[in-house]
Coordinates of C-alpha atoms in Angstrom, one line a residue:
Chain S
X1 CA 1.7 -146.3 82.7
X2 CA 1.9 -142.8 84.0
X3 CA 3.9 -140.1 82.3
X4 CA 6.9 -140.3 84.7
X5 CA 7.1 -144.1 84.3
X6 CA 6.8 -143.6 80.5
X7 CA 9.7 -141.2 80.6
X8 CA 11.8 -143.6 82.7
X9 CA 11.0 -146.4 80.2
X10 CA 12.0 -144.1 77.3
X11 CA 15.3 -143.4 79.0
X12 CA 16.0 -147.1 79.6
X13 CA 15.2 -147.8 76.0
X14 CA 17.5 -145.0 74.8
X15 CA 20.4 -146.5 76.9
X16 CA 19.8 -149.9 75.4
X17 CA 19.5 -148.5 71.9
X18 CA 22.8 -146.6 72.3
X19 CA 24.5 -149.8 73.5
X20 CA 23.1 -151.8 70.6
X21 CA 24.3 -149.1 68.2
X22 CA 27.9 -149.6 69.4
X23 CA 27.4 -153.3 69.1
X24 CA 26.2 -152.8 65.5
X25 CA 29.2 -150.7 64.7
X26 CA 31.6 -153.4 66.0
X27 CA 29.7 -156.2 64.1
X28 CA 29.6 -154.2 60.8
X29 CA 33.2 -153.4 61.0
X30 CA 34.2 -157.0 61.5
X31 CA 31.9 -157.9 58.5
X32 CA 33.6 -155.1 56.4
X33 CA 37.1 -156.4 57.3
X34 CA 36.0 -160.0 56.3
X35 CA 34.5 -158.7 53.0
X36 CA 37.7 -156.7 52.2
X37 CA 39.9 -159.7 53.1
X38 CA 38.1 -161.9 50.7
X39 CA 38.3 -159.2 48.0
X40 CA 34.5 -159.1 47.8
X41 CA 34.4 -155.3 47.9
X42 CA 33.7 -153.0 50.9
X43 CA 30.8 -151.6 52.9
X44 CA 31.4 -148.1 51.4
X45 CA 28.6 -146.6 53.6
X46 CA 30.1 -147.9 56.9
X47 CA 32.1 -144.8 57.7
X48 CA 29.1 -142.6 57.2
X49 CA 26.8 -144.9 59.2
X50 CA 29.4 -145.1 62.0
X51 CA 29.6 -141.4 62.2
X52 CA 25.8 -140.9 62.4
X53 CA 25.5 -143.7 65.0
X54 CA 28.2 -142.2 67.2
X55 CA 26.4 -138.9 67.2
X56 CA 22.9 -140.1 67.4
X57 CA 23.6 -142.6 70.2
X58 CA 25.4 -139.9 72.2
X59 CA 22.6 -137.5 72.0
X60 CA 19.8 -139.9 72.4
X61 CA 21.4 -141.5 75.5
X62 CA 22.4 -138.2 77.1
X63 CA 19.4 -138.0 79.4
X64 CA 19.7 -141.7 80.4
X65 CA 23.4 -141.0 81.3
X66 CA 22.2 -138.0 83.4
X67 CA 19.8 -140.2 85.3
X68 CA 22.6 -142.7 85.9
X69 CA 24.6 -139.9 87.5
X70 CA 27.3 -140.6 85.0
X71 CA 27.9 -137.2 83.4
X72 CA 31.2 -136.3 84.9
X73 CA 31.1 -133.3 87.2
X74 CA 33.5 -131.5 89.5
X75 CA 31.7 -131.8 92.8
X76 CA 34.2 -130.9 95.4
X77 CA 32.4 -127.7 96.4
X78 CA 29.0 -129.4 96.5
X79 CA 30.3 -132.3 98.6
X80 CA 31.9 -129.9 101.0
X81 CA 28.7 -127.9 101.5
X82 CA 26.8 -130.9 102.9
X83 CA 23.3 -131.9 101.7
X84 CA 21.2 -129.0 103.1
X85 CA 23.4 -126.2 101.8
X86 CA 24.1 -128.1 98.5
X87 CA 20.4 -128.3 97.6
X88 CA 19.9 -124.7 96.4
X89 CA 23.2 -125.0 94.4
X90 CA 22.0 -128.2 92.9
X91 CA 18.7 -126.6 92.0
X92 CA 20.5 -123.7 90.4
X93 CA 22.6 -126.0 88.3
X94 CA 19.6 -128.0 87.3
X95 CA 17.9 -124.8 86.1
X96 CA 21.0 -124.0 84.0
X97 CA 20.9 -127.6 82.6
X98 CA 17.2 -127.0 81.7
X99 CA 18.2 -123.9 79.9
X100 CA 20.8 -125.8 77.8
X101 CA 18.2 -128.4 77.1
X102 CA 15.8 -125.7 75.9
X103 CA 18.4 -124.3 73.6
X104 CA 18.7 -127.8 72.0
X105 CA 15.0 -128.1 71.6
X106 CA 14.4 -124.6 70.2
X107 CA 17.5 -124.2 68.0
X108 CA 18.1 -127.9 67.2
X109 CA 14.4 -128.2 66.4
X110 CA 14.6 -124.9 64.4
X111 CA 17.5 -126.2 62.4
X112 CA 15.7 -129.5 61.7
X113 CA 12.6 -127.7 60.7
X114 CA 14.5 -125.4 58.3
X115 CA 16.3 -128.4 56.8
X116 CA 12.9 -130.1 56.3
X117 CA 11.4 -127.0 54.8
X118 CA 14.2 -126.4 52.3
X119 CA 14.7 -130.1 51.5
X120 CA 18.4 -129.9 52.4
X121 CA 20.3 -133.2 51.8
X122 CA 23.7 -134.3 52.9
X123 CA 25.6 -136.1 50.2
X124 CA 28.2 -138.6 51.2
X125 CA 27.9 -142.4 50.5
X126 CA 24.2 -141.9 51.0
X127 CA 22.0 -138.9 50.2
X128 CA 20.5 -138.3 53.7
X129 CA 17.8 -135.7 54.4
X130 CA 19.4 -133.2 56.8
X131 CA 16.4 -132.9 59.0
X132 CA 16.8 -136.6 59.9
X133 CA 20.4 -136.0 60.9
X134 CA 19.4 -133.0 63.0
X135 CA 16.5 -134.7 64.7
X136 CA 18.5 -136.2 67.6
X137 CA 19.3 -132.7 68.8
X138 CA 15.8 -131.6 69.8
X139 CA 15.0 -135.1 70.9
X140 CA 17.9 -135.1 73.3
X141 CA 16.9 -131.6 74.4
X142 CA 13.4 -132.8 75.1
X143 CA 14.5 -135.9 77.2
X144 CA 17.1 -133.8 79.0
X145 CA 14.6 -131.1 79.7
X146 CA 12.1 -133.5 81.2
X147 CA 14.8 -135.0 83.3
X148 CA 16.0 -131.6 84.6
X149 CA 12.3 -130.6 85.4
X150 CA 11.9 -133.8 87.4
X151 CA 15.1 -133.0 89.2
X152 CA 13.9 -129.5 90.0
X153 CA 10.7 -131.0 91.3
X154 CA 12.6 -133.3 93.5
X155 CA 11.5 -136.5 91.8
X156 CA 13.5 -139.3 93.6
X157 CA 14.2 -141.3 90.5
X158 CA 15.6 -138.3 88.6
X159 CA 18.3 -137.3 91.1
X160 CA 20.2 -140.4 92.3
X161 CA 22.5 -139.8 95.3
X162 CA 25.8 -138.8 93.7
X163 CA 28.6 -141.1 94.4
X164 CA 32.1 -139.7 93.4
X165 CA 33.4 -143.3 93.2
X166 CA 31.0 -144.1 90.4
X167 CA 32.0 -141.2 88.1
X168 CA 32.2 -142.5 84.6
X169 CA 35.4 -141.9 82.8
X170 CA 37.8 -143.3 80.3
Chain Z
X1 CA 36.5 -106.8 73.3
X2 CA 40.2 -107.4 74.1
X3 CA 41.4 -111.0 73.5
X4 CA 42.2 -111.5 77.2
X5 CA 38.7 -110.4 78.2
X6 CA 37.2 -112.9 75.9
X7 CA 39.5 -115.6 77.2
X8 CA 38.7 -114.8 80.8
X9 CA 35.0 -114.7 80.1
X10 CA 35.0 -118.2 78.5
X11 CA 37.3 -119.8 81.0
X12 CA 35.5 -118.2 84.0
X13 CA 32.1 -119.4 82.7
X14 CA 33.4 -123.0 82.3
X15 CA 35.3 -123.2 85.5
X16 CA 32.7 -121.3 87.6
X17 CA 29.9 -123.6 86.4
X18 CA 32.0 -126.7 86.9
X19 CA 32.8 -125.6 90.4
X20 CA 29.1 -125.3 91.2
X21 CA 28.7 -128.9 90.2
X22 CA 27.1 -128.6 86.8
X23 CA 28.0 -131.6 84.7
X24 CA 31.1 -130.7 82.7
X25 CA 29.5 -131.1 79.3
X26 CA 26.7 -128.6 80.3
X27 CA 29.3 -126.1 81.6
X28 CA 31.0 -126.1 78.2
X29 CA 27.6 -125.8 76.4
X30 CA 26.6 -122.8 78.6
X31 CA 30.0 -121.1 77.8
X32 CA 29.4 -121.9 74.1
X33 CA 25.9 -120.5 74.0
X34 CA 26.9 -117.3 75.8
X35 CA 30.1 -117.0 73.8
X36 CA 28.3 -117.7 70.5
X37 CA 25.7 -115.0 71.3
X38 CA 28.4 -112.5 72.2
X39 CA 31.0 -113.2 69.5
X40 CA 29.2 -115.0 66.7
X41 CA 25.9 -113.1 66.9
X42 CA 22.4 -114.0 67.9
X43 CA 20.6 -116.2 66.8
X44 CA 23.0 -117.6 64.1
X45 CA 25.7 -118.2 66.6
X46 CA 23.4 -120.3 68.8
X47 CA 22.3 -122.4 65.8
X48 CA 26.0 -123.0 65.0
X49 CA 26.4 -124.3 68.6
X50 CA 23.9 -127.0 68.1
X51 CA 24.9 -127.9 64.6
X52 CA 28.6 -128.0 65.6
X53 CA 27.6 -130.4 68.4
X54 CA 26.7 -132.9 65.7
X55 CA 29.8 -132.2 63.6
X56 CA 32.2 -132.6 66.6
X57 CA 31.2 -136.2 67.3
X58 CA 30.1 -137.5 64.0
X59 CA 33.7 -138.4 63.4
X60 CA 35.0 -141.8 62.3
X61 CA 38.3 -141.3 64.2
X62 CA 36.3 -141.5 67.5
X63 CA 34.9 -144.9 66.7
X64 CA 37.6 -146.9 68.5
X65 CA 36.6 -145.4 71.8
X66 CA 33.4 -147.5 72.4
X67 CA 35.1 -150.5 70.9
X68 CA 38.2 -150.3 73.1
X69 CA 35.8 -149.9 76.1
X70 CA 33.8 -152.9 75.0
X71 CA 36.8 -155.1 75.0
X72 CA 37.5 -154.3 78.7
X73 CA 33.9 -154.6 79.6
X74 CA 33.6 -158.1 78.1
X75 CA 36.6 -159.3 79.9
X76 CA 35.4 -157.8 83.2
X77 CA 31.8 -159.0 83.1
X78 CA 32.6 -162.5 81.9
X79 CA 35.1 -162.9 84.8
X80 CA 38.0 -163.6 82.4
X81 CA 40.0 -160.6 83.7
X82 CA 39.8 -161.9 87.3
X83 CA 40.9 -165.4 86.2
X84 CA 43.9 -163.8 84.4
X85 CA 44.9 -161.9 87.5
X86 CA 44.6 -165.1 89.6
X87 CA 46.8 -166.9 87.1
X88 CA 49.5 -164.1 87.3
X89 CA 49.1 -164.3 91.1
X90 CA 50.2 -168.0 90.9
X91 CA 53.3 -167.2 88.9
X92 CA 54.8 -164.5 91.1
X93 CA 56.3 -166.0 94.3
X94 CA 58.8 -165.0 96.9
X95 CA 59.0 -161.4 96.1
X96 CA 58.7 -158.7 98.8
X97 CA 55.3 -157.1 98.5
X98 CA 54.2 -160.0 96.3
X99 CA 50.5 -159.2 95.9
X100 CA 51.3 -155.5 95.2
X101 CA 53.7 -156.8 92.5
X102 CA 50.9 -159.0 91.2
X103 CA 48.6 -155.9 91.1
X104 CA 51.1 -154.1 88.9
X105 CA 51.9 -157.0 86.7
X106 CA 48.2 -158.0 86.3
X107 CA 47.3 -154.4 85.7
X108 CA 49.9 -154.1 83.0
X109 CA 48.5 -157.2 81.2
X110 CA 45.0 -155.9 81.6
X111 CA 46.1 -152.5 80.3
X112 CA 47.0 -154.2 77.1
X113 CA 43.5 -155.6 76.9
X114 CA 41.3 -152.9 78.3
X115 CA 40.7 -149.4 77.0
X116 CA 39.6 -147.9 80.3
X117 CA 41.7 -146.7 83.3
X118 CA 38.7 -146.9 85.6
X119 CA 37.9 -150.5 84.6
X120 CA 41.4 -151.6 85.3
X121 CA 41.5 -149.9 88.7
X122 CA 38.0 -151.2 89.7
X123 CA 38.9 -154.7 88.6
X124 CA 42.2 -154.8 90.5
X125 CA 40.6 -153.1 93.5
X126 CA 37.9 -155.7 93.7
X127 CA 40.2 -158.7 93.0
X128 CA 43.3 -157.9 95.0
X129 CA 42.6 -155.2 97.6
X130 CA 40.6 -157.4 100.0
X131 CA 43.3 -160.0 99.7
X132 CA 46.1 -157.6 100.5
X133 CA 44.2 -156.0 103.5
X134 CA 43.4 -159.5 104.9
X135 CA 47.1 -160.3 104.8
X136 CA 47.8 -157.1 106.8
X137 CA 49.4 -155.1 104.0
X138 CA 49.7 -151.5 105.0
X139 CA 46.7 -149.7 103.3
X140 CA 49.0 -147.4 101.4
X141 CA 51.0 -150.3 99.9
X142 CA 47.7 -152.1 99.1
X143 CA 46.0 -149.3 97.4
X144 CA 48.8 -147.3 95.8
X145 CA 49.9 -149.9 93.2
X146 CA 46.3 -150.5 92.1
X147 CA 45.7 -146.8 91.5
X148 CA 49.0 -146.3 89.8
X149 CA 48.7 -149.1 87.4
X150 CA 45.1 -148.1 86.6
X151 CA 46.6 -144.9 85.2
X152 CA 49.1 -146.8 83.0
X153 CA 46.1 -148.1 81.1
X154 CA 46.0 -144.7 79.5
X155 CA 49.4 -145.3 77.8
X156 CA 49.3 -148.9 76.8
X157 CA 47.0 -149.7 73.9
X158 CA 44.1 -150.2 73.5
X159 CA 43.5 -146.8 75.2
X160 CA 40.3 -144.8 74.6
X161 CA 41.9 -141.6 76.0
X162 CA 44.7 -141.9 73.5
X163 CA 42.2 -142.1 70.7
X164 CA 40.3 -139.1 72.0
X165 CA 43.5 -137.1 72.3
X166 CA 44.7 -138.1 68.8
X167 CA 41.3 -137.2 67.4
X168 CA 41.0 -133.8 69.0
X169 CA 44.6 -132.8 68.6
X170 CA 44.8 -134.2 65.0
X171 CA 47.8 -136.4 66.0
X172 CA 48.0 -139.7 64.1
X173 CA 46.1 -142.1 66.4
X174 CA 47.9 -145.2 65.3
X175 CA 51.4 -143.7 66.0
X176 CA 50.2 -142.2 69.3
X177 CA 48.8 -145.6 70.4
X178 CA 52.2 -147.3 69.7
X179 CA 54.2 -144.5 71.2
X180 CA 52.6 -145.0 74.6
X181 CA 53.8 -148.6 75.0
X182 CA 57.4 -148.0 76.0
X183 CA 56.7 -145.2 78.6
X184 CA 53.9 -147.4 80.0
X185 CA 56.2 -150.4 80.4
X186 CA 59.0 -148.2 81.9
X187 CA 56.4 -147.0 84.4
X188 CA 55.3 -150.5 85.3
X189 CA 58.9 -151.6 85.8
X190 CA 59.6 -148.6 88.1
X191 CA 56.4 -149.3 90.1
X192 CA 57.5 -152.9 90.7
X193 CA 61.1 -151.8 91.6
X194 CA 59.7 -149.3 94.1
X195 CA 57.3 -151.9 95.7
X196 CA 60.1 -154.5 96.0
X197 CA 62.6 -152.1 97.5
X198 CA 60.2 -150.5 99.9
X199 CA 58.9 -153.8 101.1
X200 CA 62.4 -155.3 101.4
X201 CA 63.5 -152.4 103.6
X202 CA 60.2 -152.3 105.6
X203 CA 58.6 -155.7 105.6
X204 CA 55.8 -154.4 107.9
X205 CA 54.3 -152.8 104.8
X206 CA 53.7 -156.2 103.3
X207 CA 54.0 -159.1 105.8
X208 CA 55.3 -162.4 104.3
X209 CA 52.5 -164.8 103.6
X210 CA 52.7 -167.3 106.4
X211 CA 50.6 -170.5 106.5
X212 CA 50.2 -170.5 102.7
X213 CA 49.5 -173.8 101.0
X214 CA 52.3 -176.0 100.0
X215 CA 54.3 -174.6 97.0
X216 CA 52.9 -175.7 93.7
X217 CA 54.9 -177.5 91.0
X218 CA 56.0 -175.4 88.0
X219 CA 53.4 -176.9 85.7
X220 CA 50.7 -176.2 88.3
X221 CA 51.6 -172.6 88.4
X222 CA 52.1 -172.2 84.6
X223 CA 49.0 -174.0 83.5
X224 CA 46.5 -171.4 84.6
X225 CA 48.7 -168.8 82.9
X226 CA 48.5 -170.6 79.5
X227 CA 44.8 -171.3 80.0
X228 CA 43.6 -167.9 81.3
X229 CA 46.2 -165.3 80.2
X230 CA 47.7 -166.4 76.9
X231 CA 44.4 -166.5 75.0
X232 CA 43.7 -163.0 76.2
X233 CA 47.0 -161.8 74.9
X234 CA 45.7 -162.7 71.4
X235 CA 43.5 -159.6 71.8
X236 CA 46.6 -157.4 72.3
X237 CA 48.2 -159.2 69.3
X238 CA 45.2 -158.5 67.1
X239 CA 44.8 -154.9 68.3
X240 CA 48.4 -153.7 68.4
X241 CA 49.7 -156.1 65.8
X242 CA 47.3 -154.7 63.3
X243 CA 48.3 -151.2 64.0
X244 CA 52.0 -152.0 64.1
X245 CA 52.1 -153.8 60.8
X246 CA 49.8 -151.2 59.2
X247 CA 47.4 -153.9 58.1
X248 CA 44.6 -152.5 60.0
X249 CA 43.5 -149.0 61.1
X250 CA 43.0 -148.3 64.8
X251 CA 39.2 -148.6 64.2
X252 CA 39.6 -152.0 62.3
X253 CA 41.9 -153.2 65.1
X254 CA 39.5 -152.2 67.8
X255 CA 36.6 -154.1 66.0
X256 CA 38.8 -157.2 65.6
X257 CA 39.8 -156.9 69.3
X258 CA 36.1 -156.9 70.2
X259 CA 35.5 -159.9 68.1
X260 CA 38.4 -161.7 69.6
X261 CA 37.3 -160.9 73.2
X262 CA 33.8 -162.2 72.4
X263 CA 35.1 -165.4 70.8
X264 CA 37.4 -166.0 73.8
X265 CA 34.5 -165.3 76.2
X266 CA 32.2 -167.6 74.3
X267 CA 34.8 -170.4 74.1
X268 CA 35.2 -170.1 77.9
X269 CA 31.4 -170.5 78.2
X270 CA 31.2 -167.1 80.0
X271 CA 29.3 -165.1 77.4
X272 CA 25.5 -164.8 77.8
X273 CA 23.1 -162.4 76.0
X274 CA 22.4 -160.8 79.4
X275 CA 26.1 -160.1 80.0
X276 CA 26.6 -158.8 76.5
X277 CA 23.7 -156.4 76.9
X278 CA 25.1 -155.3 80.2
X279 CA 28.5 -154.6 78.5
X280 CA 26.9 -152.6 75.7
X281 CA 24.9 -150.5 78.1
X282 CA 27.9 -149.7 80.3
X283 CA 29.9 -148.8 77.1
X284 CA 26.9 -146.6 76.1
X285 CA 27.0 -144.8 79.4
X286 CA 30.7 -144.1 79.4
X287 CA 30.9 -143.2 75.7
X288 CA 27.9 -140.9 76.0
X289 CA 29.5 -139.1 79.0
X290 CA 32.7 -138.5 77.1
X291 CA 31.4 -137.7 73.7
X292 CA 28.8 -135.3 75.1
X293 CA 31.6 -133.3 76.4
X294 CA 33.4 -133.5 73.1
X295 CA 30.2 -132.3 71.4
X296 CA 31.1 -128.9 72.8
X297 CA 34.7 -128.9 71.5
X298 CA 34.3 -127.5 68.0
X299 CA 32.3 -124.4 69.0
X300 CA 34.5 -123.8 72.0
X301 CA 37.7 -123.7 69.9
X302 CA 35.8 -121.7 67.2
X303 CA 34.7 -119.0 69.7
X304 CA 38.2 -118.8 71.2
X305 CA 39.6 -118.4 67.7
X306 CA 36.9 -115.9 66.5
X307 CA 37.2 -113.7 69.6
X308 CA 40.9 -113.5 69.1
X309 CA 41.6 -115.3 72.4
X310 CA 43.6 -118.0 70.7
X311 CA 45.8 -115.7 68.6
X312 CA 46.2 -113.2 71.5
X313 CA 47.3 -115.9 74.0
X314 CA 49.5 -117.5 71.4
X315 CA 51.2 -114.2 70.5
X316 CA 51.8 -113.5 74.2
X317 CA 53.3 -116.9 74.7
X318 CA 55.5 -116.5 71.7
X319 CA 56.6 -113.1 73.1
X320 CA 58.0 -115.0 76.1
X321 CA 60.4 -116.5 73.5
X322 CA 59.6 -120.1 74.4
X323 CA 62.0 -122.7 73.2
X324 CA 60.3 -126.0 72.3
X325 CA 61.5 -127.4 75.6
X326 CA 60.3 -124.4 77.5
X327 CA 57.0 -124.7 75.8
X328 CA 56.7 -128.3 76.7
X329 CA 57.5 -127.6 80.4
X330 CA 54.9 -124.8 80.4
X331 CA 52.3 -127.1 79.0
X332 CA 53.2 -129.8 81.5
X333 CA 52.8 -127.2 84.3
X334 CA 49.4 -126.1 83.1
X335 CA 48.2 -129.8 82.7
X336 CA 49.4 -130.8 86.1
X337 CA 47.6 -127.8 87.7
X338 CA 44.4 -128.5 85.7
X339 CA 44.7 -132.2 86.5
X340 CA 44.1 -131.4 90.2
X341 CA 40.7 -129.9 89.4
X342 CA 39.1 -131.2 86.2
X343 CA 38.6 -134.4 84.3
X344 CA 40.8 -135.5 81.3
X345 CA 38.3 -134.6 78.5
X346 CA 38.0 -131.1 80.0
X347 CA 41.7 -130.7 80.2
X348 CA 41.9 -131.5 76.4
X349 CA 39.1 -129.0 75.5
X350 CA 40.6 -126.2 77.6
X351 CA 44.2 -126.6 76.5
X352 CA 44.4 -128.0 73.0
X353 CA 43.1 -124.8 71.3
X354 CA 46.2 -123.1 72.6
X355 CA 48.7 -125.9 72.8
X356 CA 48.4 -127.2 69.3
X357 CA 49.1 -123.9 67.5
X358 CA 52.0 -123.3 69.9
X359 CA 53.4 -126.7 69.2
X360 CA 53.1 -126.3 65.5
X361 CA 54.7 -122.8 65.6
X362 CA 57.6 -124.2 67.6
X363 CA 57.8 -127.4 65.5
X364 CA 57.4 -129.7 68.5
X365 CA 57.1 -133.3 67.5
X366 CA 53.3 -134.0 67.9
X367 CA 53.8 -137.7 68.9
X368 CA 56.2 -136.5 71.6
X369 CA 53.7 -133.9 72.8
X370 CA 50.9 -136.4 72.7
X371 CA 52.7 -138.8 75.0
X372 CA 53.7 -136.0 77.4
X373 CA 50.1 -134.9 77.4
X374 CA 48.9 -138.4 78.2
X375 CA 51.3 -138.9 81.1
X376 CA 50.5 -135.4 82.5
X377 CA 46.8 -136.4 82.4
X378 CA 47.6 -139.7 84.0
X379 CA 49.1 -137.8 86.9
X380 CA 45.9 -135.9 87.1
X381 CA 44.1 -139.1 87.8
X382 CA 46.1 -139.5 91.0
X383 CA 46.3 -135.9 92.3
X384 CA 43.8 -134.6 94.9
X385 CA 41.3 -133.2 95.2
X386 CA 39.8 -134.4 91.9
X387 CA 42.0 -137.3 90.9
X388 CA 39.4 -139.8 89.5
X389 CA 41.2 -143.0 90.5
X390 CA 41.4 -141.8 94.1
X391 CA 37.6 -141.8 94.1
X392 CA 37.4 -145.2 92.4
X393 CA 39.6 -146.5 95.1
X394 CA 37.4 -145.0 97.8
X395 CA 34.5 -146.8 96.2
X396 CA 36.1 -150.2 96.4
X397 CA 38.1 -149.8 99.6
X398 CA 36.6 -150.7 103.0
X399 CA 34.6 -147.8 104.6
X400 CA 37.1 -147.3 107.4
X401 CA 39.8 -146.2 104.9
X402 CA 39.9 -142.5 104.9
X403 CA 40.5 -140.3 101.9
X404 CA 43.7 -139.0 103.4
X405 CA 45.1 -142.6 103.4
X406 CA 44.2 -142.9 99.7
X407 CA 46.0 -139.6 98.9
X408 CA 49.1 -140.9 100.8
X409 CA 48.9 -144.2 99.0
X410 CA 48.9 -142.6 95.6
X411 CA 51.6 -140.0 96.4
X412 CA 54.8 -142.1 95.8
X413 CA 53.4 -143.5 92.6
X414 CA 52.4 -140.1 91.4
X415 CA 56.0 -139.0 92.0
X416 CA 57.3 -142.0 90.0
X417 CA 55.0 -141.1 87.2
X418 CA 56.2 -137.5 87.4
X419 CA 59.8 -138.8 87.1
X420 CA 58.8 -140.8 84.0
X421 CA 57.2 -137.7 82.6
X422 CA 60.4 -135.7 83.1
X423 CA 62.3 -138.5 81.4
X424 CA 60.0 -138.4 78.4
X425 CA 60.1 -134.6 78.3
X426 CA 63.9 -134.5 78.3
X427 CA 64.5 -137.6 76.2
X428 CA 61.9 -137.8 73.5
X429 CA 63.0 -141.1 71.9
X430 CA 61.3 -143.0 74.8
X431 CA 58.1 -141.9 73.1
X432 CA 59.1 -141.5 69.5
X433 CA 61.4 -144.5 69.0
X434 CA 58.9 -147.3 68.7
X435 CA 56.6 -145.6 66.2
X436 CA 59.6 -144.5 64.3
X437 CA 60.9 -148.0 64.0
X438 CA 57.7 -149.8 63.2
X439 CA 55.5 -147.3 61.4

């Protein structure tokens, strides 16, 4: 498997993992309601786990969502320009996206490293090492960065034709 | 730096980058990174941008969003939603513009089951638009009701956008969910009234269905309703009943709604692992898109506050001596303008840092404000050039339907929604009565 295919497989896995995380949240909540209804106690850690899963799933799947063309964008101007004139604009915005991804890698990675170095722990229902919580930030930055590089290099799989009708939204 | 310079800098960066086509979430992150470097200091400010991204979305109050979306996805991918619309189709007979009325009625029912405006519009567009066009309905009468009722999904629980607004604006989510029901139903009723009157006065808009099969007996029409619709209404009962009675939190209700949807789908023999995985991946896609924007929310509001932009703008607004009603009208005007150009999550991020302090200072009822906010955003779904549901309709309509026709189709329904918005602004009990009675 070449590196681009590996990246693609990673993105697909991240999308599936995020979906499974939401499925797990639903299943655990139903279990918690059942346990509470039977006066058998409560899953005291569920709130904390749900919060972490919401955050981790969002960041881990951000690059996959980008590849799906599902990050909402205001594309009126780009659509008006036509494909030829829109291309340099698209490249410029991809470069800006790459810069944002780099910030997540450098500063998110830096924060995770600092947390690991100092042994910082977040105390809620669990005592969770903070570096573990911060890890999705540089990971997301890395995946997003590779995706934006592929877009800048014109890799066909990284830049699906944008279809305004398929914008994701609530 | 003057407060207005800071405000202009932040807004110009976000709007400028959005206009160039950078995904909205990244536009907010760029503004945050630059704003943090300028106002919070480098490099500590940038570190707070990435750390705040985690804090913004690691929030339990956001949990109903993927769960509400999952309910709708399960019903869509298992085909149960289409069966329900077909059952409602069989019940409504001899009404001018019959299928358009079916679209609104079916959409109202599906709004009570699905948490997504886009899912409702896409489902009805696929199920009923070809039927209406084949029966020579005028394209505007075929498309308008579907887009309009898609927007109502935002008001009738379960609604993911309501959860998002409640969470970001610190408005009690349970009360806000219940408060949307009455305005949503009023809107649906007015849409039906409009369709019936227009088609009665101009039958060419929706020709009578000639050559249809022999009329069915009452039990033949009602049986599909009891078989395909009534079980689905259990989802609404579980979700809204739990919230109404206070037995369950919105998150508990959402989880029970998911469980109920899965049980119904399994009992109907329509649930497979493959479909379930497809549902979860779709939910992951939409949730990621929306929460990634929200990840920028905390820093964005912090920078506006730290730079003095929030206080400066608020003081200037208070100088204008707004009454609560004047402030509401001002907010509506801003939201309607924004709705033409940006998506709903961006509208919240751009306005809530200013609107919420203003509302608190003027003692505006937050539930009332929340419902007004939701309806104003709903109109944004229908107003060109960026109205999202206009593009969803373009995606499901035949290729020869032009964008101009879609705008025209949405226009009367956008005006009706605007009328309901005015009603809610001037008569708050439409929004506040139901939560006041039951909660």
